């Protein structure tokens, strides 16, 4: 008879295994994103930027956070529909409006050193880009203390209001 520990370990191995056909599905999705007739250079640039963000973010980013990060990082303006349609079936938007990879195996696939695709995610580069976006936000005018004549003291409340206007602010400050 199997012990509970053996059963749990077996169950873990099953869950961690790549479901049959998933890599082929991911390859077909990337091929479709790469087809010259379907996508412009700008759309590919947006798809790549979104995948880099989603794969390397410390936690799932919301639609507004992704849009704000892309604006800060690459001066790219996107809307929810653009995010939804830019990466095929590799991502989805959940009920909380978080942009998520369809499965953990998609992350592994996109980070794989064996992958030959323009959409391959280089972890070092993607993390550097995300870090630079955070720093760019932190150095932006939104984070500078407000100096006004006749007002003394801290400008914390005014900075908090400015941060509230940027969906990416909390992520940039925490990570």
mmCIF file of N, CA, C and O in Angstrom, residues 65-102:
data_model
loop_
_atom_site.group_PDB
_atom_site.id
_atom_site.type_symbol
_atom_site.label_atom_id
_atom_site.label_comp_id
_atom_site.label_asym_id
_atom_site.label_seq_id
_atom_site.Cartn_x
_atom_site.Cartn_y
_atom_site.Cartn_z
ATOM 1 N N UNK A 65 -1.996 48.084 -14.517
ATOM 2 C CA UNK A 65 -0.559 48.049 -14.206
ATOM 3 C C UNK A 65 0.254 47.736 -15.458
ATOM 4 O O UNK A 65 1.296 48.357 -15.702
ATOM 5 N N UNK A 66 -0.206 46.771 -16.250
ATOM 6 C CA UNK A 66 0.500 46.429 -17.495
ATOM 7 C C UNK A 66 0.504 47.629 -18.438
ATOM 8 O O UNK A 66 1.543 47.991 -18.991
ATOM 9 N N UNK A 67 -0.651 48.257 -18.595
ATOM 10 C CA UNK A 67 -0.744 49.423 -19.480
ATOM 11 C C UNK A 67 0.181 50.547 -19.008
ATOM 12 O O UNK A 67 0.903 51.156 -19.812
ATOM 13 N N UNK A 68 0.186 50.808 -17.716
ATOM 14 C CA UNK A 68 1.020 51.873 -17.152
ATOM 15 C C UNK A 68 2.502 51.523 -17.293
ATOM 16 O O UNK A 68 3.327 52.364 -17.665
ATOM 17 N N UNK A 69 2.857 50.269 -17.009
ATOM 18 C CA UNK A 69 4.256 49.836 -17.118
ATOM 19 C C UNK A 69 4.751 49.968 -18.554
ATOM 20 O O UNK A 69 5.873 50.433 -18.787
ATOM 21 N N UNK A 70 3.925 49.585 -19.520
ATOM 22 C CA UNK A 70 4.334 49.702 -20.924
ATOM 23 C C UNK A 70 4.499 51.154 -21.339
ATOM 24 O O UNK A 70 5.403 51.489 -22.108
ATOM 25 N N UNK A 71 3.639 52.013 -20.820
ATOM 26 C CA UNK A 71 3.742 53.443 -21.120
ATOM 27 C C UNK A 71 5.047 54.001 -20.551
ATOM 28 O O UNK A 71 5.773 54.737 -21.225
ATOM 29 N N UNK A 72 5.352 53.633 -19.311
ATOM 30 C CA UNK A 72 6.570 54.099 -18.643
ATOM 31 C C UNK A 72 7.813 53.500 -19.309
ATOM 32 O O UNK A 72 8.770 54.201 -19.607
ATOM 33 N N UNK A 73 7.769 52.207 -19.557
ATOM 34 C CA UNK A 73 8.920 51.459 -20.046
ATOM 35 C C UNK A 73 9.260 51.763 -21.499
ATOM 36 O O UNK A 73 10.415 51.978 -21.837
ATOM 37 N N UNK A 74 8.251 51.777 -22.356
ATOM 38 C CA UNK A 74 8.506 51.834 -23.798
ATOM 39 C C UNK A 74 7.699 52.886 -24.533
ATOM 40 O O UNK A 74 7.677 52.892 -25.760
ATOM 41 N N UNK A 75 6.990 53.712 -23.780
ATOM 42 C CA UNK A 75 6.111 54.718 -24.378
ATOM 43 C C UNK A 75 5.087 54.074 -25.323
ATOM 44 O O UNK A 75 4.775 54.599 -26.386
ATOM 45 N N UNK A 76 4.594 52.913 -24.916
ATOM 46 C CA UNK A 76 3.577 52.184 -25.678
ATOM 47 C C UNK A 76 2.248 52.368 -24.957
ATOM 48 O O UNK A 76 2.147 52.117 -23.760
ATOM 49 N N UNK A 77 1.235 52.797 -25.692
ATOM 50 C CA UNK A 77 -0.102 52.941 -25.119
ATOM 51 C C UNK A 77 -0.942 51.737 -25.536
ATOM 52 O O UNK A 77 -1.069 51.457 -26.733
ATOM 53 N N UNK A 78 -1.470 51.024 -24.551
ATOM 54 C CA UNK A 78 -2.319 49.868 -24.835
ATOM 55 C C UNK A 78 -3.590 49.940 -24.003
ATOM 56 O O UNK A 78 -3.629 50.580 -22.959
ATOM 57 N N UNK A 79 -4.599 49.265 -24.502
ATOM 58 C CA UNK A 79 -5.871 49.146 -23.802
ATOM 59 C C UNK A 79 -6.125 47.669 -23.540
ATOM 60 O O UNK A 79 -5.424 46.808 -24.065
ATOM 61 N N UNK A 80 -7.112 47.368 -22.723
ATOM 62 C CA UNK A 80 -7.378 45.985 -22.337
ATOM 63 C C UNK A 80 -7.524 45.067 -23.546
ATOM 64 O O UNK A 80 -6.965 43.973 -23.575
ATOM 65 N N UNK A 81 -8.234 45.501 -24.567
ATOM 66 C CA UNK A 81 -8.440 44.655 -25.744
ATOM 67 C C UNK A 81 -7.116 44.354 -26.445
ATOM 68 O O UNK A 81 -6.900 43.252 -26.932
ATOM 69 N N UNK A 82 -6.215 45.325 -26.470
ATOM 70 C CA UNK A 82 -4.897 45.107 -27.079
ATOM 71 C C UNK A 82 -4.126 44.065 -26.281
ATOM 72 O O UNK A 82 -3.514 43.162 -26.853
ATOM 73 N N UNK A 83 -4.156 44.195 -24.968
ATOM 74 C CA UNK A 83 -3.468 43.220 -24.114
ATOM 75 C C UNK A 83 -4.064 41.835 -24.345
ATOM 76 O O UNK A 83 -3.349 40.856 -24.535
ATOM 77 N N UNK A 84 -5.378 41.774 -24.363
ATOM 78 C CA UNK A 84 -6.098 40.507 -24.522
ATOM 79 C C UNK A 84 -5.751 39.824 -25.850
ATOM 80 O O UNK A 84 -5.611 38.604 -25.917
ATOM 81 N N UNK A 85 -5.585 40.598 -26.915
ATOM 82 C CA UNK A 85 -5.397 40.018 -28.245
ATOM 83 C C UNK A 85 -3.939 39.912 -28.686
ATOM 84 O O UNK A 85 -3.653 39.309 -29.706
ATOM 85 N N UNK A 86 -3.015 40.455 -27.930
ATOM 86 C CA UNK A 86 -1.614 40.531 -28.379
ATOM 87 C C UNK A 86 -0.803 39.254 -28.201
ATOM 88 O O UNK A 86 0.232 39.108 -28.836
ATOM 89 N N UNK A 87 -1.235 38.373 -27.339
ATOM 90 C CA UNK A 87 -0.395 37.212 -27.013
ATOM 91 C C UNK A 87 -1.097 35.885 -27.253
ATOM 92 O O UNK A 87 -0.719 34.861 -26.672
ATOM 93 N N UNK A 88 -2.102 35.890 -28.100
ATOM 94 C CA UNK A 88 -2.811 34.652 -28.399
ATOM 95 C C UNK A 88 -3.366 34.019 -27.150
ATOM 96 O O UNK A 88 -3.833 34.701 -26.245
ATOM 97 N N UNK A 89 -3.280 32.679 -27.103
ATOM 98 C CA UNK A 89 -3.827 31.980 -25.943
ATOM 99 C C UNK A 89 -2.778 31.735 -24.860
ATOM 100 O O UNK A 89 -2.973 30.899 -23.988
ATOM 101 N N UNK A 90 -1.679 32.496 -24.885
ATOM 102 C CA UNK A 90 -0.663 32.366 -23.839
ATOM 103 C C UNK A 90 -1.071 33.091 -22.564
ATOM 104 O O UNK A 90 -0.575 32.774 -21.485
ATOM 105 N N UNK A 91 -1.940 34.074 -22.682
ATOM 106 C CA UNK A 91 -2.381 34.834 -21.516
ATOM 107 C C UNK A 91 -3.898 34.884 -21.457
ATOM 108 O O UNK A 91 -4.580 34.626 -22.445
ATOM 109 N N UNK A 92 -4.394 35.241 -20.301
ATOM 110 C CA UNK A 92 -5.811 35.521 -20.126
ATOM 111 C C UNK A 92 -5.935 36.586 -19.043
ATOM 112 O O UNK A 92 -4.993 36.844 -18.293
ATOM 113 N N UNK A 93 -7.081 37.212 -18.989
ATOM 114 C CA UNK A 93 -7.354 38.218 -17.966
ATOM 115 C C UNK A 93 -8.411 37.631 -17.038
ATOM 116 O O UNK A 93 -9.496 37.266 -17.482
ATOM 117 N N UNK A 94 -8.067 37.537 -15.751
ATOM 118 C CA UNK A 94 -8.982 36.908 -14.800
ATOM 119 C C UNK A 94 -10.039 37.897 -14.296
ATOM 120 O O UNK A 94 -10.092 39.053 -14.731
ATOM 121 N N UNK A 95 -10.880 37.437 -13.377
ATOM 122 C CA UNK A 95 -11.982 38.249 -12.860
ATOM 123 C C UNK A 95 -11.505 39.512 -12.140
ATOM 124 O O UNK A 95 -12.230 40.492 -12.068
ATOM 125 N N UNK A 96 -10.286 39.463 -11.590
ATOM 126 C CA UNK A 96 -9.727 40.624 -10.896
ATOM 127 C C UNK A 96 -8.948 41.530 -11.845
ATOM 128 O O UNK A 96 -8.247 42.421 -11.396
ATOM 129 N N UNK A 97 -9.070 41.249 -13.137
ATOM 130 C CA UNK A 97 -8.397 41.997 -14.215
ATOM 131 C C UNK A 97 -6.880 41.854 -14.159
ATOM 132 O O UNK A 97 -6.149 42.710 -14.592
ATOM 133 N N UNK A 98 -6.412 40.712 -13.627
ATOM 134 C CA UNK A 98 -4.980 40.410 -13.635
ATOM 135 C C UNK A 98 -4.647 39.706 -14.946
ATOM 136 O O UNK A 98 -5.398 38.842 -15.404
ATOM 137 N N UNK A 99 -3.510 40.081 -15.517
ATOM 138 C CA UNK A 99 -3.056 39.465 -16.758
ATOM 139 C C UNK A 99 -2.184 38.279 -16.363
ATOM 140 O O UNK A 99 -1.144 38.450 -15.728
ATOM 141 N N UNK A 100 -2.631 37.078 -16.709
ATOM 142 C CA UNK A 100 -1.982 35.848 -16.253
ATOM 143 C C UNK A 100 -1.556 34.977 -17.428
ATOM 144 O O UNK A 100 -2.215 34.976 -18.470
ATOM 145 N N UNK A 101 -0.488 34.225 -17.227
ATOM 146 C CA UNK A 101 -0.135 33.194 -18.192
ATOM 147 C C UNK A 101 -1.149 32.074 -18.068
ATOM 148 O O UNK A 101 -1.661 31.803 -16.971
ATOM 149 N N UNK A 102 -1.416 31.413 -19.163
ATOM 150 C CA UNK A 102 -2.435 30.380 -19.187
ATOM 151 C C UNK A 102 -2.069 29.201 -18.278
ATOM 152 O O UNK A 102 -2.945 28.534 -17.728
#
